[in-house]
mmCIF file with all atom_site columns, C-alpha atoms in Angstrom:
data_model
loop_
_atom_site.group_PDB
_atom_site.id
_atom_site.type_symbol
_atom_site.label_atom_id
_atom_site.label_alt_id
_atom_site.label_comp_id
_atom_site.label_asym_id
_atom_site.label_entity_id
_atom_site.label_seq_id
_atom_site.pdbx_PDB_ins_code
_atom_site.Cartn_x
_atom_site.Cartn_y
_atom_site.Cartn_z
_atom_site.occupancy
_atom_site.B_iso_or_equiv
_atom_site.pdbx_formal_charge
_atom_site.auth_seq_id
_atom_site.auth_comp_id
_atom_site.auth_asym_id
_atom_site.auth_atom_id
_atom_site.pdbx_PDB_model_num
ATOM 1   C CA . MET D 1 1   ? 59.849 -140.501 -13.876 1.00 0.00 ? 1   MET D CA 1
ATOM 2   C CA . LYS D 1 2   ? 58.905 -137.828 -16.340 1.00 0.00 ? 2   LYS D CA 1
ATOM 3   C CA . ARG D 1 3   ? 55.629 -138.417 -18.171 1.00 0.00 ? 3   ARG D CA 1
ATOM 4   C CA . ILE D 1 4   ? 56.170 -138.949 -21.895 1.00 0.00 ? 4   ILE D CA 1
ATOM 5   C CA . ALA D 1 5   ? 54.396 -136.693 -24.371 1.00 0.00 ? 5   ALA D CA 1
ATOM 6   C CA . SER D 1 6   ? 52.183 -139.344 -25.986 1.00 0.00 ? 6   SER D CA 1
ATOM 7   C CA . PHE D 1 7   ? 50.641 -140.200 -22.599 1.00 0.00 ? 7   PHE D CA 1
ATOM 8   C CA . SER D 1 8   ? 49.641 -136.548 -22.202 1.00 0.00 ? 8   SER D CA 1
ATOM 9   C CA . VAL D 1 9   ? 47.290 -136.665 -25.215 1.00 0.00 ? 9   VAL D CA 1
ATOM 10  C CA . ASN D 1 10  ? 43.664 -137.193 -24.206 1.00 0.00 ? 10  ASN D CA 1
ATOM 11  C CA . HIS D 1 11  ? 42.911 -140.459 -25.965 1.00 0.00 ? 11  HIS D CA 1
ATOM 12  C CA . ASP D 1 12  ? 39.216 -140.167 -25.075 1.00 0.00 ? 12  ASP D CA 1
ATOM 13  C CA . VAL D 1 13  ? 38.809 -137.405 -27.672 1.00 0.00 ? 13  VAL D CA 1
ATOM 14  C CA . LEU D 1 14  ? 41.400 -138.541 -30.231 1.00 0.00 ? 14  LEU D CA 1
ATOM 15  C CA . GLN D 1 15  ? 39.986 -139.403 -33.647 1.00 0.00 ? 15  GLN D CA 1
ATOM 16  C CA . PRO D 1 16  ? 41.494 -141.159 -36.678 1.00 0.00 ? 16  PRO D CA 1
ATOM 17  C CA . GLY D 1 17  ? 43.846 -138.891 -38.642 1.00 0.00 ? 17  GLY D CA 1
ATOM 18  C CA . ILE D 1 18  ? 47.493 -137.812 -38.799 1.00 0.00 ? 18  ILE D CA 1
ATOM 19  C CA . TYR D 1 19  ? 49.100 -135.881 -35.971 1.00 0.00 ? 19  TYR D CA 1
ATOM 20  C CA . VAL D 1 20  ? 52.551 -134.512 -35.196 1.00 0.00 ? 20  VAL D CA 1
ATOM 21  C CA . SER D 1 21  ? 53.357 -136.484 -32.067 1.00 0.00 ? 21  SER D CA 1
ATOM 22  C CA . ARG D 1 22  ? 56.746 -134.976 -31.267 1.00 0.00 ? 22  ARG D CA 1
ATOM 23  C CA . ILE D 1 23  ? 59.756 -133.213 -32.742 1.00 0.00 ? 23  ILE D CA 1
ATOM 24  C CA . ASP D 1 24  ? 63.267 -134.178 -31.649 1.00 0.00 ? 24  ASP D CA 1
ATOM 25  C CA . GLY D 1 25  ? 65.890 -132.146 -33.454 1.00 0.00 ? 25  GLY D CA 1
ATOM 26  C CA . ASP D 1 26  ? 65.521 -133.049 -37.123 1.00 0.00 ? 26  ASP D CA 1
ATOM 27  C CA . ALA D 1 27  ? 63.251 -136.054 -36.405 1.00 0.00 ? 27  ALA D CA 1
ATOM 28  C CA . VAL D 1 28  ? 59.471 -135.611 -36.567 1.00 0.00 ? 28  VAL D CA 1
ATOM 29  C CA . THR D 1 29  ? 57.264 -138.401 -35.215 1.00 0.00 ? 29  THR D CA 1
ATOM 30  C CA . TYR D 1 30  ? 53.810 -138.665 -36.760 1.00 0.00 ? 30  TYR D CA 1
ATOM 31  C CA . ASP D 1 31  ? 50.873 -140.482 -35.192 1.00 0.00 ? 31  ASP D CA 1
ATOM 32  C CA . LEU D 1 32  ? 49.016 -142.287 -37.989 1.00 0.00 ? 32  LEU D CA 1
ATOM 33  C CA . ARG D 1 33  ? 45.819 -142.967 -36.076 1.00 0.00 ? 33  ARG D CA 1
ATOM 34  C CA . PHE D 1 34  ? 43.647 -145.543 -37.834 1.00 0.00 ? 34  PHE D CA 1
ATOM 35  C CA . LYS D 1 35  ? 41.141 -146.263 -35.058 1.00 0.00 ? 35  LYS D CA 1
ATOM 36  C CA . THR D 1 36  ? 39.410 -144.301 -32.316 1.00 0.00 ? 36  THR D CA 1
ATOM 37  C CA . PRO D 1 37  ? 41.191 -145.218 -29.065 1.00 0.00 ? 37  PRO D CA 1
ATOM 38  C CA . ASN D 1 38  ? 39.313 -147.220 -26.440 1.00 0.00 ? 38  ASN D CA 1
ATOM 39  C CA . ALA D 1 39  ? 36.326 -147.743 -28.746 1.00 0.00 ? 39  ALA D CA 1
ATOM 40  C CA . GLY D 1 40  ? 36.616 -151.528 -28.957 1.00 0.00 ? 40  GLY D CA 1
ATOM 41  C CA . ASP D 1 41  ? 37.627 -151.602 -32.629 1.00 0.00 ? 41  ASP D CA 1
ATOM 42  C CA . TYR D 1 42  ? 41.326 -152.332 -33.079 1.00 0.00 ? 42  TYR D CA 1
ATOM 43  C CA . ILE D 1 43  ? 43.610 -153.487 -35.867 1.00 0.00 ? 43  ILE D CA 1
ATOM 44  C CA . SER D 1 44  ? 43.966 -157.259 -35.517 1.00 0.00 ? 44  SER D CA 1
ATOM 45  C CA . PRO D 1 45  ? 47.477 -158.519 -34.692 1.00 0.00 ? 45  PRO D CA 1
ATOM 46  C CA . LYS D 1 46  ? 47.755 -160.296 -38.061 1.00 0.00 ? 46  LYS D CA 1
ATOM 47  C CA . ALA D 1 47  ? 46.629 -157.266 -40.086 1.00 0.00 ? 47  ALA D CA 1
ATOM 48  C CA . LEU D 1 48  ? 48.866 -154.975 -38.000 1.00 0.00 ? 48  LEU D CA 1
ATOM 49  C CA . HIS D 1 49  ? 51.864 -157.149 -38.813 1.00 0.00 ? 49  HIS D CA 1
ATOM 50  C CA . THR D 1 50  ? 51.044 -157.205 -42.517 1.00 0.00 ? 50  THR D CA 1
ATOM 51  C CA . LEU D 1 51  ? 50.502 -153.442 -42.563 1.00 0.00 ? 51  LEU D CA 1
ATOM 52  C CA . GLU D 1 52  ? 53.857 -152.981 -40.844 1.00 0.00 ? 52  GLU D CA 1
ATOM 53  C CA . HIS D 1 53  ? 55.658 -154.898 -43.593 1.00 0.00 ? 53  HIS D CA 1
ATOM 54  C CA . LEU D 1 54  ? 53.820 -153.129 -46.420 1.00 0.00 ? 54  LEU D CA 1
ATOM 55  C CA . ILE D 1 55  ? 54.034 -149.595 -44.988 1.00 0.00 ? 55  ILE D CA 1
ATOM 56  C CA . ALA D 1 56  ? 57.745 -149.900 -44.203 1.00 0.00 ? 56  ALA D CA 1
ATOM 57  C CA . THR D 1 57  ? 58.512 -151.403 -47.608 1.00 0.00 ? 57  THR D CA 1
ATOM 58  C CA . TYR D 1 58  ? 56.564 -148.784 -49.540 1.00 0.00 ? 58  TYR D CA 1
ATOM 59  C CA . VAL D 1 59  ? 57.792 -145.660 -47.730 1.00 0.00 ? 59  VAL D CA 1
ATOM 60  C CA . ARG D 1 60  ? 61.402 -146.868 -47.704 1.00 0.00 ? 60  ARG D CA 1
ATOM 61  C CA . ASN D 1 61  ? 61.199 -147.341 -51.473 1.00 0.00 ? 61  ASN D CA 1
ATOM 62  C CA . SER D 1 62  ? 59.583 -143.966 -52.141 1.00 0.00 ? 62  SER D CA 1
ATOM 63  C CA . LYS D 1 63  ? 61.313 -140.816 -53.339 1.00 0.00 ? 63  LYS D CA 1
ATOM 64  C CA . TYR D 1 64  ? 61.516 -139.859 -49.638 1.00 0.00 ? 64  TYR D CA 1
ATOM 65  C CA . THR D 1 65  ? 63.566 -142.926 -48.686 1.00 0.00 ? 65  THR D CA 1
ATOM 66  C CA . ASP D 1 66  ? 66.421 -140.832 -47.246 1.00 0.00 ? 66  ASP D CA 1
ATOM 67  C CA . GLY D 1 67  ? 63.974 -139.041 -44.963 1.00 0.00 ? 67  GLY D CA 1
ATOM 68  C CA . ILE D 1 68  ? 62.349 -142.162 -43.523 1.00 0.00 ? 68  ILE D CA 1
ATOM 69  C CA . ILE D 1 69  ? 63.710 -143.130 -40.110 1.00 0.00 ? 69  ILE D CA 1
ATOM 70  C CA . TYR D 1 70  ? 61.131 -145.597 -38.790 1.00 0.00 ? 70  TYR D CA 1
ATOM 71  C CA . ALA D 1 71  ? 57.651 -146.958 -39.445 1.00 0.00 ? 71  ALA D CA 1
ATOM 72  C CA . GLY D 1 72  ? 56.086 -149.197 -36.837 1.00 0.00 ? 72  GLY D CA 1
ATOM 73  C CA . PRO D 1 73  ? 52.872 -150.153 -35.065 1.00 0.00 ? 73  PRO D CA 1
ATOM 74  C CA . MET D 1 74  ? 51.451 -148.821 -31.831 1.00 0.00 ? 74  MET D CA 1
ATOM 75  C CA . GLY D 1 75  ? 51.127 -151.426 -29.117 1.00 0.00 ? 75  GLY D CA 1
ATOM 76  C CA . CYS D 1 76  ? 47.492 -150.397 -28.573 1.00 0.00 ? 76  CYS D CA 1
ATOM 77  C CA . ARG D 1 77  ? 46.748 -151.463 -32.164 1.00 0.00 ? 77  ARG D CA 1
ATOM 78  C CA . THR D 1 78  ? 45.049 -148.193 -33.101 1.00 0.00 ? 78  THR D CA 1
ATOM 79  C CA . GLY D 1 79  ? 47.690 -147.034 -35.568 1.00 0.00 ? 79  GLY D CA 1
ATOM 80  C CA . PHE D 1 80  ? 51.329 -146.545 -36.455 1.00 0.00 ? 80  PHE D CA 1
ATOM 81  C CA . TYR D 1 81  ? 54.192 -144.191 -35.775 1.00 0.00 ? 81  TYR D CA 1
ATOM 82  C CA . LEU D 1 82  ? 56.134 -142.807 -38.690 1.00 0.00 ? 82  LEU D CA 1
ATOM 83  C CA . VAL D 1 83  ? 59.395 -141.011 -37.895 1.00 0.00 ? 83  VAL D CA 1
ATOM 84  C CA . LEU D 1 84  ? 60.752 -138.729 -40.612 1.00 0.00 ? 84  LEU D CA 1
ATOM 85  C CA . ARG D 1 85  ? 63.626 -136.339 -40.961 1.00 0.00 ? 85  ARG D CA 1
ATOM 86  C CA . ASP D 1 86  ? 62.524 -132.733 -40.909 1.00 0.00 ? 86  ASP D CA 1
ATOM 87  C CA . GLY D 1 87  ? 62.378 -131.537 -44.495 1.00 0.00 ? 87  GLY D CA 1
ATOM 88  C CA . ILE D 1 88  ? 59.471 -133.642 -45.685 1.00 0.00 ? 88  ILE D CA 1
ATOM 89  C CA . THR D 1 89  ? 56.557 -131.228 -45.549 1.00 0.00 ? 89  THR D CA 1
ATOM 90  C CA . LYS D 1 90  ? 53.136 -132.141 -44.186 1.00 0.00 ? 90  LYS D CA 1
ATOM 91  C CA . GLY D 1 91  ? 51.749 -131.859 -47.709 1.00 0.00 ? 91  GLY D CA 1
ATOM 92  C CA . GLN D 1 92  ? 54.402 -134.217 -49.057 1.00 0.00 ? 92  GLN D CA 1
ATOM 93  C CA . LEU D 1 93  ? 53.715 -136.640 -46.211 1.00 0.00 ? 93  LEU D CA 1
ATOM 94  C CA . LEU D 1 94  ? 50.001 -136.587 -46.922 1.00 0.00 ? 94  LEU D CA 1
ATOM 95  C CA . GLU D 1 95  ? 50.616 -137.408 -50.588 1.00 0.00 ? 95  GLU D CA 1
ATOM 96  C CA . LEU D 1 96  ? 53.076 -140.164 -49.639 1.00 0.00 ? 96  LEU D CA 1
ATOM 97  C CA . LEU D 1 97  ? 50.541 -141.698 -47.273 1.00 0.00 ? 97  LEU D CA 1
ATOM 98  C CA . LYS D 1 98  ? 47.770 -141.575 -49.859 1.00 0.00 ? 98  LYS D CA 1
ATOM 99  C CA . GLU D 1 99  ? 50.084 -143.353 -52.308 1.00 0.00 ? 99  GLU D CA 1
ATOM 100 C CA . THR D 1 100 ? 51.133 -145.864 -49.630 1.00 0.00 ? 100 THR D CA 1
ATOM 101 C CA . PHE D 1 101 ? 47.618 -146.832 -48.602 1.00 0.00 ? 101 PHE D CA 1
ATOM 102 C CA . THR D 1 102 ? 46.368 -146.934 -52.183 1.00 0.00 ? 102 THR D CA 1
ATOM 103 C CA . PHE D 1 103 ? 49.210 -149.374 -52.866 1.00 0.00 ? 103 PHE D CA 1
ATOM 104 C CA . ILE D 1 104 ? 48.337 -151.493 -49.816 1.00 0.00 ? 104 ILE D CA 1
ATOM 105 C CA . ALA D 1 105 ? 44.575 -151.477 -50.472 1.00 0.00 ? 105 ALA D CA 1
ATOM 106 C CA . GLY D 1 106 ? 45.214 -153.000 -53.886 1.00 0.00 ? 106 GLY D CA 1
ATOM 107 C CA . PHE D 1 107 ? 48.209 -155.159 -53.006 1.00 0.00 ? 107 PHE D CA 1
ATOM 108 C CA . GLU D 1 108 ? 48.252 -158.763 -54.176 1.00 0.00 ? 108 GLU D CA 1
ATOM 109 C CA . GLY D 1 109 ? 51.049 -161.250 -53.931 1.00 0.00 ? 109 GLY D CA 1
ATOM 110 C CA . GLU D 1 110 ? 53.709 -162.238 -51.482 1.00 0.00 ? 110 GLU D CA 1
ATOM 111 C CA . ILE D 1 111 ? 54.110 -160.016 -48.426 1.00 0.00 ? 111 ILE D CA 1
ATOM 112 C CA . PRO D 1 112 ? 57.559 -158.361 -48.533 1.00 0.00 ? 112 PRO D CA 1
ATOM 113 C CA . GLY D 1 113 ? 59.778 -159.809 -45.820 1.00 0.00 ? 113 GLY D CA 1
ATOM 114 C CA . GLY D 1 114 ? 57.144 -162.430 -45.096 1.00 0.00 ? 114 GLY D CA 1
ATOM 115 C CA . LYS D 1 115 ? 59.257 -165.576 -45.394 1.00 0.00 ? 115 LYS D CA 1
ATOM 116 C CA . ARG D 1 116 ? 60.453 -167.529 -42.389 1.00 0.00 ? 116 ARG D CA 1
ATOM 117 C CA . ALA D 1 117 ? 64.101 -166.484 -42.850 1.00 0.00 ? 117 ALA D CA 1
ATOM 118 C CA . GLU D 1 118 ? 63.061 -162.796 -43.107 1.00 0.00 ? 118 GLU D CA 1
ATOM 119 C CA . CYS D 1 119 ? 60.542 -162.448 -40.271 1.00 0.00 ? 119 CYS D CA 1
ATOM 120 C CA . GLY D 1 120 ? 60.353 -163.473 -36.640 1.00 0.00 ? 120 GLY D CA 1
ATOM 121 C CA . ASN D 1 121 ? 56.647 -164.340 -36.826 1.00 0.00 ? 121 ASN D CA 1
ATOM 122 C CA . TYR D 1 122 ? 56.115 -165.124 -40.501 1.00 0.00 ? 122 TYR D CA 1
ATOM 123 C CA . LEU D 1 123 ? 52.865 -167.066 -39.977 1.00 0.00 ? 123 LEU D CA 1
ATOM 124 C CA . GLU D 1 124 ? 51.031 -164.119 -38.423 1.00 0.00 ? 124 GLU D CA 1
ATOM 125 C CA . HIS D 1 125 ? 49.779 -162.152 -41.423 1.00 0.00 ? 125 HIS D CA 1
ATOM 126 C CA . ASP D 1 126 ? 46.371 -161.305 -42.869 1.00 0.00 ? 126 ASP D CA 1
ATOM 127 C CA . LEU D 1 127 ? 46.594 -159.551 -46.217 1.00 0.00 ? 127 LEU D CA 1
ATOM 128 C CA . GLN D 1 128 ? 42.851 -159.279 -46.815 1.00 0.00 ? 128 GLN D CA 1
ATOM 129 C CA . GLU D 1 129 ? 42.218 -157.588 -43.491 1.00 0.00 ? 129 GLU D CA 1
ATOM 130 C CA . ALA D 1 130 ? 45.275 -155.354 -43.958 1.00 0.00 ? 130 ALA D CA 1
ATOM 131 C CA . ARG D 1 131 ? 43.930 -154.292 -47.344 1.00 0.00 ? 131 ARG D CA 1
ATOM 132 C CA . GLN D 1 132 ? 40.581 -153.386 -45.765 1.00 0.00 ? 132 GLN D CA 1
ATOM 133 C CA . ASP D 1 133 ? 42.265 -151.431 -42.950 1.00 0.00 ? 133 ASP D CA 1
ATOM 134 C CA . ALA D 1 134 ? 44.349 -149.615 -45.585 1.00 0.00 ? 134 ALA D CA 1
ATOM 135 C CA . GLN D 1 135 ? 41.221 -148.682 -47.543 1.00 0.00 ? 135 GLN D CA 1
ATOM 136 C CA . ASP D 1 136 ? 39.523 -147.472 -44.361 1.00 0.00 ? 136 ASP D CA 1
ATOM 137 C CA . TYR D 1 137 ? 42.540 -145.324 -43.494 1.00 0.00 ? 137 TYR D CA 1
ATOM 138 C CA . LEU D 1 138 ? 42.711 -144.006 -47.048 1.00 0.00 ? 138 LEU D CA 1
ATOM 139 C CA . ASN D 1 139 ? 39.137 -142.760 -46.544 1.00 0.00 ? 139 ASN D CA 1
ATOM 140 C CA . VAL D 1 140 ? 40.350 -140.933 -43.407 1.00 0.00 ? 140 VAL D CA 1
ATOM 141 C CA . LEU D 1 141 ? 43.311 -139.445 -45.304 1.00 0.00 ? 141 LEU D CA 1
ATOM 142 C CA . ASN D 1 142 ? 40.989 -137.989 -47.922 1.00 0.00 ? 142 ASN D CA 1
ATOM 143 C CA . ASN D 1 143 ? 39.601 -135.706 -45.186 1.00 0.00 ? 143 ASN D CA 1
ATOM 144 C CA . VAL D 1 144 ? 42.972 -134.618 -43.745 1.00 0.00 ? 144 VAL D CA 1
ATOM 145 C CA . THR D 1 145 ? 44.683 -131.363 -44.654 1.00 0.00 ? 145 THR D CA 1
ATOM 146 C CA . PRO D 1 146 ? 48.199 -130.299 -43.614 1.00 0.00 ? 146 PRO D CA 1
ATOM 147 C CA . ASP D 1 147 ? 46.809 -127.598 -41.300 1.00 0.00 ? 147 ASP D CA 1
ATOM 148 C CA . LYS D 1 148 ? 44.871 -130.235 -39.296 1.00 0.00 ? 148 LYS D CA 1
ATOM 149 C CA . MET D 1 149 ? 47.824 -132.430 -38.339 1.00 0.00 ? 149 MET D CA 1
ATOM 150 C CA . THR D 1 150 ? 47.952 -131.367 -34.700 1.00 0.00 ? 150 THR D CA 1
ATOM 151 C CA . TYR D 1 151 ? 46.366 -132.787 -31.565 1.00 0.00 ? 151 TYR D CA 1
ATOM 152 C CA . ASP D 1 152 ? 43.417 -130.744 -30.283 1.00 0.00 ? 152 ASP D CA 1
#
């Protein structure tokens, strides 16, 4: 089988940030890397699940809603993939992500889609940890510029 592009990235040198992972026609997949791979510090399953609900809800309700295709976690628990339609610039994405993670870092209340009838694992959430992970990633985003959104 053909090796997929994301397995060709050297994860031993990858650092937290935002990276263009792949482009497929008008769909651009971004790697939202929260944690340094293979460093022993991962997003907990409960926080990952909560972040998934909050990220997806926020970006799908933003002014870019028509350009959002998918937001979901990486199985390795070091970040998320965000798939957008081409047309949302890197600068616009960066601003959207700063807004998103500011929202999550301060979020209080009921987790969107967090009720039993709405979620397949509704008991597995940790809002406090998700808020901390969001704040940590917001600190990363403050050091990202659109010209640095590529893998080394």
